Amino acid sequence: MRLRALLETDALGLRLLGGEDELDRTVRGVMTTDLRDPSRYLSGGELVLTGLAWRRDAADSEPFVRILAGAGVAGLAAGEAELGPIPADLVEACLQHRLPLFAVHETVAFATITEYVVRQVSGERAGDLAAVVDRHRRLMTSGPAGGGPEVVLDLLTSDLDLRAWVLSPTGRQIAGAGAPLPGPLGAALAGHHLAATRTGRRGPHRAAVAGTTYSLFPIRNTGRGAVPAARDVRESVLSDWLLAVEADASDWPAARLDLLQGVTQLIAVERDRRDAARTVRRRLAQEVLELVQAGAAPAEIAARLRVAAPVLLPGLGVAPQWQVVVARVDWSASGQTAAPGDIASGPVAQALLEEILVDPAVSGPDSADRIAVAHTGDEAIALVPLPTLTTVPPEPGDSGEGVEGDAARAGVEDADALDADPGLHADALLASVREPLSAGLADDGRLTLGVSAAVHSAEGLRGALEEARHARRVAAARPGRVCAAGHHELASHVLLLPFVPDDVRRAFTARLLDPLRDYDRRHRAELIETLEAFLDCDGSWTRCAARLHLHVNTLRYRVGRIEQLTGRDLSRLEDKLDFFLALRMS
């Protein structure tokens, strides 16, 4: 708004004392002060209100006005309630520095002027931004996107002084204006949003994190051509983006809330465009998966991989290694509209796996360009390329065709290096996303994930797929809402134990360990502790005695008592193995 508009508003009781030629200055805010030097609190464009408490004598006026003029304020309004008429020295100083000066009648409170200015400025800014957003909406819906979500977020910052970020459901920053949002903060906000969404509450959701209040807006395209709304919130809660605004929107007027909803619509359209761009990668993954599951010849699979490699890793000189990741989202019965079996879990797992496989340190919507994820049934399956580190020239007579040929052209040392660097690790994939995803899964959802070892050829993909599926089943046997297992766990007894039925587990451990526990309760003999240490020391009498701080003869007596109570012989490998498994299952 202009200074002239303030002067023309009778209710404000302003009287112009100087600066008539400057009345077209723009007012961007208002500040009340009686500090001698308020410059640290000024950013330019303010109407400064003062009761003149800073003025002790005539010499104080010029320095005060010089500070205001240097800060670029729009004008100065001095009150007459405390000291009466405005001093002539202040009028002279304002004329000298070309700063418009108003007198505020004693019957008008500064709060009245402040409220009026804030209301007018906010309304005009909102109107200006709405017009800009509307123009941007037309651009985005009628042609290529103009700059992505950052354009709209910049408008929020510059026109409404709102800091905002677009976040993925795991809290990864997709876009933002100004300083990036710290990863843990983004994860916490995403967790708040997912938990509130699961309760059925409509956005925006209010979240207070580290003493700062944020408003969280869901980003969904509800316009013409949008995908139909999900029957059940569980079908979309783990794939929707959100807009996090550093402000409390609970007391915002309807016009501003509508404006922010318009912003989310723009970003939702952009999200749909990004998803459409993933179609090629998803189709490539689906084609490879169908070939692998159908038992196609390795040469046919290799040919398909040669098509996929340039799309997933543009500019790569040789075909990469590949890892397979399998994810599944399962829902139990709840009070939701759809029964668990009616929820399309495959697309949910697909979108979620695409997000999980993005490096959490990488921001931006295009950081998943090298991830191809398909889904079949309730499973999502990712084909993840791992670039080779070095290459060697082809041998004479080498055709150079196929993934097998590329692997054969790698040197022995390079193959060893690749084996030493297996790429994706199951636990690391979930480290930064477990908290927000657990909030979205609530009490009725589970995410389980399995990771294969890296394979060097098309022949290995079928085994890698089965390996990833086995690892996911191991993860599913564990407690918790978000669980993962890797290929390294499949070569261990750890693979077998989760699948032992509970009644068999209890009977097996009771038969071997209950006699020892009963004896320990009655005699405080610590036979269970002795057994664990003896097995951990591989049956070495001297090492076990040293660990338990016992004489070897005392240890022999305890081991003899264990054998007597259980009828087993700890010198036999079979009995040692039985005791080892019983302790692990107990």
Coordinates of C-alpha atoms in Angstrom, one line a residue:
M1 CA 0.0 0.0 0.0
R2 CA 1.0 3.7 -0.4
L3 CA 1.6 6.3 2.3
R4 CA -1.0 8.4 0.5
A5 CA -3.7 5.8 1.3
L6 CA -2.9 6.1 5.0
L7 CA -3.2 9.9 5.0
E8 CA -6.6 9.6 3.2
T9 CA -8.0 7.2 5.9
D10 CA -9.8 9.5 8.4
A11 CA -10.1 6.8 11.1
L12 CA -6.3 6.8 11.5
G13 CA -6.1 10.5 12.5
L14 CA -2.8 11.2 10.6
R15 CA -1.7 14.7 9.8
L16 CA 1.1 15.3 7.3
L17 CA 3.9 17.5 8.7
G18 CA 6.4 17.1 5.8
G19 CA 7.3 15.0 2.8
E20 CA 4.3 15.6 0.5
D21 CA 6.4 14.7 -2.6
E22 CA 7.2 11.3 -1.1
L23 CA 3.6 10.0 -0.4
D24 CA 3.8 7.4 -3.2
R25 CA 6.3 5.4 -1.2
T26 CA 5.2 1.7 -0.7
V27 CA 4.5 0.6 2.9
R28 CA 5.6 -3.1 3.4
G29 CA 5.1 -3.2 7.2
V30 CA 4.8 -1.3 10.5
M31 CA 7.1 -1.0 13.5
T32 CA 6.6 0.7 16.9
T33 CA 9.8 1.9 18.7
D34 CA 11.2 4.3 21.2
L35 CA 14.8 3.1 20.8
R36 CA 17.4 5.7 19.9
D37 CA 18.8 3.3 17.3
P38 CA 16.2 0.8 16.0
S39 CA 18.2 -0.1 12.8
R40 CA 18.8 -3.7 13.8
Y41 CA 15.0 -4.3 13.6
L42 CA 14.4 -2.5 10.3
S43 CA 14.5 -4.1 6.9
G44 CA 13.1 -1.3 4.8
G45 CA 9.6 -0.2 3.7
E46 CA 8.2 0.2 7.3
L47 CA 6.0 2.9 8.7
V48 CA 7.7 3.6 12.0
L49 CA 5.5 4.7 14.9
T50 CA 7.1 6.4 17.9
G51 CA 6.0 8.1 21.1
L52 CA 9.3 10.2 21.1
A53 CA 10.6 8.7 24.4
W54 CA 14.0 8.5 22.8
R55 CA 14.2 12.3 22.5
R56 CA 15.9 14.2 25.4
D57 CA 16.7 17.4 23.5
A58 CA 16.7 18.9 20.0
A59 CA 20.1 17.4 19.2
D60 CA 18.6 13.9 19.3
S61 CA 16.2 14.3 16.3
E62 CA 18.7 14.5 13.4
P63 CA 20.6 11.2 14.4
F64 CA 17.4 9.3 14.9
V65 CA 15.9 10.4 11.5
R66 CA 19.3 9.8 9.8
I67 CA 19.2 6.2 11.0
L68 CA 15.6 5.7 9.7
A69 CA 16.4 7.2 6.3
G70 CA 19.5 5.0 6.0
A71 CA 17.4 1.9 6.8
G72 CA 15.0 2.8 4.0
V73 CA 11.8 3.2 6.0
A74 CA 8.7 4.5 4.2
G75 CA 7.8 7.1 6.7
L76 CA 7.7 8.2 10.4
A77 CA 4.5 8.8 12.5
A78 CA 5.0 10.5 15.9
G79 CA 2.3 10.4 18.6
E80 CA 1.0 13.5 20.4
A81 CA -0.5 11.7 23.3
E82 CA 2.6 11.9 25.7
L83 CA 4.6 15.0 24.7
G84 CA 2.0 17.1 22.9
P85 CA 2.8 18.8 19.5
I86 CA 5.6 17.4 17.4
P87 CA 8.9 19.3 18.0
A88 CA 10.1 21.6 15.2
D89 CA 13.6 20.0 15.3
L90 CA 12.1 16.6 14.3
V91 CA 10.1 18.2 11.5
E92 CA 13.3 19.9 10.2
A93 CA 15.3 16.7 10.4
C94 CA 12.7 14.8 8.4
L95 CA 12.7 17.5 5.7
Q96 CA 16.5 17.4 5.6
H97 CA 16.5 13.6 5.0
R98 CA 13.3 13.6 2.8
L99 CA 11.5 11.3 5.2
P100 CA 7.7 11.8 5.3
L101 CA 6.5 12.8 8.8
F102 CA 3.0 12.3 10.2
A103 CA 1.5 13.4 13.5
V104 CA -0.8 10.9 15.2
H105 CA -3.7 12.4 17.1
E106 CA -3.8 11.7 20.8
T107 CA -7.1 9.9 20.5
V108 CA -5.7 7.3 18.1
A109 CA -3.8 4.3 19.5
F110 CA -0.7 2.9 17.7
A111 CA -2.4 -0.5 17.8
T112 CA -5.2 0.8 15.5
I113 CA -2.7 2.0 12.9
T114 CA -0.7 -1.2 13.2
E115 CA -3.7 -3.4 12.7
Y116 CA -4.9 -1.4 9.7
V117 CA -1.5 -1.5 8.0
V118 CA -0.9 -5.2 8.6
R119 CA -4.4 -6.0 7.3
Q120 CA -4.0 -3.9 4.1
V121 CA -0.5 -5.1 3.4
S122 CA -1.3 -8.8 3.9
G123 CA -4.4 -8.5 1.8
E124 CA -2.6 -6.9 -1.1
R125 CA 0.3 -9.3 -0.9
A126 CA -2.1 -12.3 -0.9
G127 CA -4.0 -10.8 -3.8
D128 CA -0.8 -10.3 -5.8
L129 CA 0.5 -13.8 -5.0
A130 CA -2.9 -15.3 -5.9
A131 CA -2.7 -13.6 -9.3
V132 CA 0.9 -14.9 -9.9
V133 CA -0.1 -18.4 -8.8
D134 CA -3.0 -18.3 -11.1
R135 CA -0.8 -17.3 -14.0
H136 CA 1.7 -20.1 -13.1
R137 CA -1.2 -22.6 -12.9
R138 CA -2.3 -21.8 -16.4
L139 CA 1.3 -22.2 -17.6
M140 CA 1.8 -25.5 -16.0
T141 CA -1.5 -27.0 -17.2
S142 CA -1.2 -25.8 -20.8
G143 CA 2.5 -26.5 -21.4
P144 CA 5.8 -27.5 -20.0
A145 CA 6.4 -26.8 -16.3
G146 CA 8.1 -23.5 -15.7
G147 CA 10.8 -24.0 -13.2
G148 CA 9.3 -26.7 -11.0
P149 CA 8.0 -26.3 -7.4
E150 CA 10.9 -23.9 -6.5
V151 CA 9.2 -21.2 -8.5
V152 CA 6.1 -21.3 -6.3
L153 CA 8.0 -21.6 -3.1
D154 CA 10.1 -18.6 -4.0
L155 CA 6.9 -16.6 -4.4
L156 CA 5.7 -17.7 -0.9
T157 CA 9.0 -16.4 0.5
S158 CA 9.2 -13.2 -1.3
D159 CA 5.6 -12.1 -1.2
L160 CA 4.2 -13.7 2.0
D161 CA 7.4 -14.1 4.1
L162 CA 6.7 -17.8 4.4
R163 CA 9.5 -20.4 4.4
A164 CA 8.3 -23.7 2.9
W165 CA 9.6 -27.0 1.7
V166 CA 8.2 -29.9 -0.4
L167 CA 9.0 -33.2 1.4
S168 CA 8.6 -36.8 0.4
P169 CA 6.7 -39.2 2.7
T170 CA 10.1 -40.1 4.3
G171 CA 11.0 -36.5 4.9
R172 CA 13.5 -36.1 2.1
Q173 CA 13.5 -32.6 0.6
I174 CA 12.1 -32.4 -2.9
A175 CA 12.2 -28.6 -3.2
G176 CA 12.7 -25.6 -1.0
A177 CA 13.2 -21.9 -0.9
G178 CA 16.3 -20.7 0.9
A179 CA 18.3 -22.9 3.3
P180 CA 17.7 -26.6 3.0
L181 CA 15.8 -28.4 5.8
P182 CA 18.0 -30.7 7.9
G183 CA 17.4 -34.4 7.3
P184 CA 16.3 -35.3 10.9
L185 CA 13.8 -32.3 10.9
G186 CA 12.4 -33.4 7.6
A187 CA 11.9 -36.9 8.9
A188 CA 10.2 -35.7 12.1
L189 CA 7.8 -33.5 10.1
A190 CA 7.0 -36.3 7.7
G191 CA 6.3 -38.5 10.7
H192 CA 3.9 -36.0 12.2
H193 CA 2.1 -35.6 8.8
L194 CA 1.7 -39.4 8.3
A195 CA 0.5 -40.0 11.8
A196 CA -2.1 -37.2 11.5
T197 CA -3.2 -38.4 8.1
R198 CA -3.8 -42.0 9.4
T199 CA -6.1 -40.6 12.1
G200 CA -8.3 -39.2 9.3
R201 CA -7.8 -35.6 10.2
R202 CA -7.9 -33.1 7.4
G203 CA -4.8 -31.0 6.7
P204 CA -3.2 -28.7 7.3
H205 CA -1.7 -30.5 10.3
R206 CA 0.1 -28.5 13.0
A207 CA 3.5 -29.8 14.2
A208 CA 5.9 -28.2 16.8
V209 CA 9.5 -29.4 16.4
A210 CA 12.4 -28.0 18.3
G211 CA 10.4 -25.0 19.5
T212 CA 9.2 -24.1 16.0
T213 CA 5.7 -24.5 14.7
Y214 CA 5.1 -25.9 11.2
S215 CA 1.9 -26.3 9.2
L216 CA 1.8 -29.5 7.0
F217 CA -0.3 -29.5 3.9
P218 CA -1.0 -32.7 1.9
I219 CA -0.1 -32.5 -1.8
R220 CA -2.7 -34.2 -3.9
N221 CA -4.0 -33.4 -7.4
T222 CA -7.8 -33.0 -7.1
G223 CA -8.2 -31.1 -10.3
R224 CA -9.5 -32.2 -13.8
G225 CA -7.6 -35.2 -15.0
A226 CA -6.4 -36.2 -11.6
V227 CA -6.2 -39.8 -10.5
P228 CA -9.4 -40.8 -8.6
A229 CA -9.1 -40.5 -4.9
A230 CA -8.1 -43.7 -3.0
R231 CA -11.0 -45.6 -1.4
D232 CA -8.8 -46.0 1.7
V233 CA -6.2 -43.6 3.0
R234 CA -3.7 -46.5 3.3
E235 CA -3.5 -46.7 -0.5
S236 CA -1.9 -43.2 -0.7
V237 CA -0.6 -42.2 2.7
L238 CA 2.9 -43.7 2.0
S239 CA 3.4 -42.1 -1.4
D240 CA 2.0 -38.5 -1.2
W241 CA 4.3 -35.5 -0.9
L242 CA 3.6 -32.8 1.7
L243 CA 4.2 -29.0 1.9
A244 CA 5.8 -28.0 5.2
V245 CA 5.4 -24.2 6.0
E246 CA 7.2 -22.6 8.9
A247 CA 4.1 -20.9 10.3
D248 CA 1.0 -21.7 12.4
A249 CA -1.9 -21.8 9.9
S250 CA -4.5 -22.5 12.6
D251 CA -5.5 -18.8 12.8
W252 CA -5.1 -18.0 9.1
P253 CA -8.1 -16.5 7.2
A254 CA -9.9 -18.6 4.7
A255 CA -8.3 -16.6 1.8
R256 CA -4.8 -17.5 2.8
L257 CA -5.6 -21.2 3.4
D258 CA -7.2 -21.3 -0.1
L259 CA -4.1 -19.8 -1.5
L260 CA -1.9 -22.4 0.0
Q261 CA -4.2 -25.1 -1.2
G262 CA -3.7 -23.7 -4.7
V263 CA 0.0 -23.9 -4.2
T264 CA -0.3 -27.6 -3.3
Q265 CA -2.3 -28.1 -6.5
L266 CA 0.5 -26.7 -8.6
I267 CA 3.0 -28.9 -6.9
A268 CA 0.7 -31.9 -7.3
V269 CA 0.5 -31.3 -11.1
E270 CA 4.3 -31.2 -11.1
R271 CA 4.4 -34.5 -9.1
D272 CA 2.2 -36.1 -11.7
R273 CA 4.5 -35.0 -14.4
R274 CA 7.5 -36.5 -12.5
D275 CA 5.6 -39.8 -12.0
A276 CA 4.8 -40.0 -15.7
A277 CA 8.6 -39.6 -16.5
R278 CA 9.2 -42.8 -14.4
T279 CA 7.0 -44.8 -16.8
V280 CA 9.9 -45.8 -19.0
R281 CA 12.0 -47.1 -16.1
R282 CA 9.1 -49.0 -14.6
R283 CA 8.3 -50.6 -17.9
L284 CA 12.0 -51.7 -18.4
A285 CA 12.0 -53.2 -14.9
Q286 CA 8.7 -55.0 -15.6
E287 CA 9.9 -56.5 -18.8
V288 CA 13.1 -57.7 -17.2
L289 CA 11.2 -59.1 -14.3
E290 CA 8.8 -61.0 -16.5
L291 CA 11.7 -62.5 -18.5
V292 CA 13.5 -63.6 -15.3
Q293 CA 10.3 -65.1 -13.7
A294 CA 9.5 -66.9 -17.0
G295 CA 12.9 -68.6 -17.1
A296 CA 14.0 -66.8 -20.3
A297 CA 17.4 -67.5 -21.8
P298 CA 20.2 -65.4 -20.3
A299 CA 21.0 -64.0 -23.7
E300 CA 17.4 -62.6 -24.0
I301 CA 17.6 -61.1 -20.5
A302 CA 21.0 -59.6 -21.3
A303 CA 19.7 -58.0 -24.4
R304 CA 16.9 -56.4 -22.3
L305 CA 19.5 -55.2 -19.8
R306 CA 21.5 -53.6 -22.5
V307 CA 18.4 -51.5 -23.3
A308 CA 18.0 -50.6 -19.7
A309 CA 21.6 -49.7 -18.8
P310 CA 21.7 -46.4 -20.9
V311 CA 18.4 -45.3 -19.4
L312 CA 19.4 -45.9 -15.9
L313 CA 23.1 -45.0 -16.1
P314 CA 23.5 -42.6 -19.1
G315 CA 27.1 -42.4 -20.3
L316 CA 28.3 -45.6 -18.6
G317 CA 30.9 -47.4 -20.7
V318 CA 30.1 -50.9 -19.6
A319 CA 27.1 -52.7 -18.2
P320 CA 26.9 -52.6 -14.4
Q321 CA 26.3 -55.1 -11.8
W322 CA 22.8 -55.4 -10.6
Q323 CA 21.1 -55.9 -7.2
V324 CA 17.5 -56.9 -6.6
V325 CA 15.4 -55.4 -3.8
V326 CA 12.0 -56.8 -2.9
A327 CA 9.5 -54.9 -0.7
R328 CA 6.1 -55.7 0.5
V329 CA 3.5 -53.7 2.5
D330 CA 0.9 -55.8 4.5
W331 CA -2.1 -54.4 6.2
S332 CA -4.1 -56.1 9.0
A333 CA -7.8 -55.6 9.7
S334 CA -8.8 -52.2 11.1
G335 CA -11.6 -49.7 11.2
Q336 CA -10.8 -48.4 7.7
T337 CA -13.2 -48.6 4.8
A338 CA -11.5 -51.3 2.8
A339 CA -10.5 -54.7 4.1
P340 CA -6.8 -55.5 4.0
G341 CA -7.2 -57.8 1.0
D342 CA -9.0 -55.1 -1.0
I343 CA -6.1 -52.6 -0.7
A344 CA -3.8 -52.5 -3.8
S345 CA -0.5 -53.0 -1.9
G346 CA 1.7 -53.5 -5.0
P347 CA 1.6 -49.8 -6.2
V348 CA 2.0 -48.6 -2.6
A349 CA 5.1 -50.8 -2.2
Q350 CA 6.4 -49.7 -5.6
A351 CA 6.2 -45.9 -4.9
L352 CA 7.7 -46.5 -1.4
L353 CA 10.6 -48.6 -2.7
E354 CA 11.4 -45.9 -5.3
E355 CA 11.6 -43.4 -2.4
I356 CA 13.6 -45.7 -0.1
L357 CA 16.3 -46.4 -2.7
V358 CA 17.0 -42.7 -3.2
D359 CA 20.1 -41.5 -1.4
P360 CA 18.7 -39.5 1.6
A361 CA 21.5 -37.0 1.2
V362 CA 20.3 -36.1 -2.3
S363 CA 17.5 -33.6 -2.7
G364 CA 15.3 -32.9 -5.7
P365 CA 12.6 -34.7 -7.5
D366 CA 14.9 -36.3 -10.1
S367 CA 17.2 -38.1 -7.8
A368 CA 15.4 -41.5 -8.5
D369 CA 16.3 -41.5 -12.2
R370 CA 18.5 -44.6 -11.8
I371 CA 16.0 -46.7 -10.1
A372 CA 13.6 -49.1 -11.9
V373 CA 10.9 -50.6 -9.8
A374 CA 8.1 -53.0 -11.0
H375 CA 5.4 -54.6 -9.0
T376 CA 3.7 -58.0 -9.2
G377 CA 0.8 -58.8 -6.9
D378 CA 1.6 -57.3 -3.5
E379 CA 5.3 -57.2 -4.1
A380 CA 7.5 -54.4 -5.4
I381 CA 10.8 -55.5 -7.1
A382 CA 13.6 -53.0 -7.8
L383 CA 16.4 -53.6 -10.3
V384 CA 19.3 -51.4 -9.0
P385 CA 22.3 -50.9 -11.2
L386 CA 25.8 -50.7 -9.6
P387 CA 28.4 -49.2 -11.9
T388 CA 31.6 -51.1 -12.3
L389 CA 34.7 -49.3 -10.9
T390 CA 37.2 -49.9 -13.7
T391 CA 37.4 -51.7 -17.0
V392 CA 40.0 -53.5 -19.1
P393 CA 40.2 -53.6 -22.9
P394 CA 38.4 -56.5 -24.6
E395 CA 40.4 -59.6 -25.3
P396 CA 41.1 -60.5 -29.0
G397 CA 38.2 -62.3 -30.4
D398 CA 35.8 -61.1 -27.7
S399 CA 32.4 -60.2 -29.3
G400 CA 31.8 -57.6 -26.6
E401 CA 28.1 -58.4 -26.6
G402 CA 25.9 -58.9 -23.6
V403 CA 26.2 -58.4 -19.9
E404 CA 28.2 -61.6 -19.7
G405 CA 30.7 -60.2 -22.1
D406 CA 31.1 -57.1 -20.1
A407 CA 31.6 -59.1 -16.9
A408 CA 34.2 -61.2 -18.7
R409 CA 36.1 -58.1 -19.8
A410 CA 36.5 -57.0 -16.2
G411 CA 39.9 -57.7 -14.6
V412 CA 40.3 -60.2 -11.7
E413 CA 41.3 -57.4 -9.3
D414 CA 38.3 -55.4 -10.3
A415 CA 36.0 -58.3 -9.7
D416 CA 37.4 -58.7 -6.3
A417 CA 36.9 -55.0 -5.6
L418 CA 33.3 -55.3 -6.7
D419 CA 32.7 -58.3 -4.4
A420 CA 34.2 -56.4 -1.5
D421 CA 31.8 -53.5 -2.2
P422 CA 28.3 -55.2 -2.3
G423 CA 26.4 -52.0 -2.9
L424 CA 23.1 -51.7 -1.0
H425 CA 22.9 -52.8 2.6
A426 CA 19.5 -53.7 4.0
D427 CA 19.8 -51.9 7.4
A428 CA 21.3 -48.7 5.8
L429 CA 18.3 -48.4 3.5
L430 CA 15.9 -48.0 6.4
A431 CA 18.1 -46.0 8.8
S432 CA 16.7 -42.6 7.9
V433 CA 13.2 -43.6 7.0
R434 CA 12.1 -46.0 9.8
E435 CA 10.6 -43.3 12.0
P436 CA 8.4 -41.6 9.5
L437 CA 7.3 -44.8 7.8
S438 CA 6.4 -46.4 11.1
A439 CA 4.1 -43.4 11.8
G440 CA 2.4 -43.9 8.4
L441 CA 2.0 -47.7 8.9
A442 CA 0.5 -47.0 12.4
D443 CA -0.8 -50.1 14.2
D444 CA -2.1 -52.0 11.2
G445 CA 0.7 -51.9 8.6
R446 CA 4.1 -53.5 8.0
L447 CA 6.9 -52.9 5.5
T448 CA 9.3 -55.7 5.0
L449 CA 12.3 -55.5 2.6
G450 CA 14.9 -58.0 1.3
V451 CA 18.2 -57.2 -0.5
S452 CA 20.1 -59.6 -2.8
A453 CA 23.9 -59.8 -3.3
A454 CA 25.3 -58.1 -6.4
V455 CA 25.3 -60.2 -9.6
H456 CA 27.6 -59.8 -12.6
S457 CA 25.5 -61.3 -15.3
A458 CA 22.0 -61.9 -16.5
E459 CA 22.3 -65.6 -15.5
G460 CA 22.5 -64.4 -11.8
L461 CA 19.3 -62.4 -11.8
R462 CA 16.9 -65.3 -11.2
G463 CA 19.0 -66.3 -8.2
A464 CA 19.2 -62.7 -7.0
L465 CA 15.4 -62.4 -7.2
E466 CA 14.9 -65.5 -5.1
E467 CA 17.6 -64.4 -2.7
A468 CA 15.9 -61.1 -2.2
R469 CA 12.5 -62.8 -1.6
H470 CA 14.0 -65.2 0.9
A471 CA 15.6 -62.2 2.7
R472 CA 12.3 -60.4 2.8
R473 CA 10.6 -63.4 4.4
V474 CA 13.3 -63.4 7.0
A475 CA 12.6 -59.8 7.7
A476 CA 8.8 -60.6 7.9
A477 CA 9.5 -63.1 10.7
R478 CA 11.0 -60.3 12.9
P479 CA 9.0 -58.0 15.1
G480 CA 8.5 -54.3 14.2
R481 CA 6.7 -52.2 11.7
V482 CA 9.6 -51.6 9.3
C483 CA 12.1 -54.5 8.9
A484 CA 14.8 -55.5 6.4
A485 CA 17.2 -58.4 5.9
G486 CA 20.1 -58.8 3.5
H487 CA 21.6 -61.6 1.5
H488 CA 24.4 -62.2 4.1
E489 CA 21.9 -63.5 6.6
L490 CA 20.8 -66.3 4.3
A491 CA 24.0 -68.3 4.8
S492 CA 23.4 -68.6 8.6
H493 CA 21.2 -70.4 11.1
V494 CA 19.5 -67.0 11.4
L495 CA 17.6 -67.9 8.2
L496 CA 16.1 -71.0 9.8
L497 CA 15.2 -69.9 13.3
P498 CA 12.4 -67.4 12.4
F499 CA 10.5 -70.1 10.5
V500 CA 10.4 -72.6 13.4
P501 CA 6.8 -72.8 14.7
D502 CA 6.4 -71.3 18.2
D503 CA 5.2 -74.6 19.8
V504 CA 8.2 -76.5 18.4
R505 CA 10.5 -73.7 19.5
R506 CA 9.1 -73.8 23.1
A507 CA 9.2 -77.6 23.3
F508 CA 12.8 -77.8 22.0
T509 CA 14.2 -75.1 24.4
A510 CA 12.2 -76.4 27.4
R511 CA 13.6 -80.0 26.9
L512 CA 17.2 -78.8 26.9
L513 CA 17.2 -75.7 29.1
D514 CA 14.4 -76.0 31.7
P515 CA 16.4 -78.6 33.8
L516 CA 19.3 -76.2 33.9
R517 CA 17.1 -73.2 34.8
D518 CA 15.4 -75.1 37.6
Y519 CA 18.8 -76.2 39.0
D520 CA 20.1 -72.6 38.8
R521 CA 17.0 -71.3 40.7
R522 CA 17.5 -73.8 43.5
H523 CA 21.3 -73.7 43.8
R524 CA 22.4 -70.4 42.1
A525 CA 24.8 -72.5 40.1
E526 CA 24.9 -70.4 37.0
L527 CA 24.8 -73.4 34.7
I528 CA 23.1 -71.4 31.8
E529 CA 25.8 -68.8 32.0
T530 CA 28.5 -71.5 32.0
L531 CA 26.9 -73.3 29.0
E532 CA 26.8 -70.0 27.0
A533 CA 30.5 -69.3 27.8
F534 CA 31.6 -72.8 27.0
L535 CA 30.0 -72.8 23.6
D536 CA 31.2 -69.3 22.9
C537 CA 34.8 -70.5 23.6
D538 CA 34.4 -73.4 21.2
G539 CA 34.7 -75.9 24.1
S540 CA 38.1 -74.7 25.2
W541 CA 38.4 -75.5 28.9
T542 CA 41.2 -73.0 29.7
R543 CA 39.7 -70.1 27.8
C544 CA 36.2 -70.7 29.3
A545 CA 37.6 -71.0 32.8
A546 CA 39.5 -67.7 32.3
R547 CA 36.5 -65.9 31.0
L548 CA 34.3 -67.1 34.0
H549 CA 37.2 -66.6 36.5
L550 CA 36.9 -70.3 37.6
H551 CA 39.4 -73.0 38.2
V552 CA 39.3 -75.6 35.4
N553 CA 38.2 -78.3 37.8
T554 CA 35.2 -76.2 38.9
L555 CA 34.3 -75.7 35.2
R556 CA 34.6 -79.4 34.6
Y557 CA 32.2 -80.0 37.5
R558 CA 29.6 -77.6 36.1
V559 CA 29.8 -79.1 32.6
G560 CA 29.4 -82.5 34.1
R561 CA 26.3 -81.3 36.0
I562 CA 24.9 -79.9 32.7
E563 CA 25.4 -83.3 31.0
Q564 CA 23.9 -85.2 33.9
L565 CA 20.7 -83.0 34.0
T566 CA 20.1 -83.1 30.3
G567 CA 21.5 -86.5 29.3
R568 CA 23.6 -84.8 26.6
D569 CA 27.4 -85.0 25.9
L570 CA 29.1 -81.7 25.3
S571 CA 32.0 -83.4 23.7
R572 CA 29.7 -84.3 20.7
L573 CA 29.2 -81.8 17.9
E574 CA 25.5 -82.7 17.6
D575 CA 24.8 -82.0 21.3
K576 CA 26.8 -78.7 21.1
L577 CA 24.7 -77.6 18.1
D578 CA 21.4 -78.5 19.9
F579 CA 22.4 -76.4 22.9
F580 CA 23.6 -73.5 20.7
L581 CA 20.2 -73.4 18.8
A582 CA 18.2 -73.8 22.1
L583 CA 20.0 -70.7 23.5
R584 CA 19.4 -68.7 20.4
M585 CA 15.7 -69.6 20.3
S586 CA 15.1 -69.0 24.0

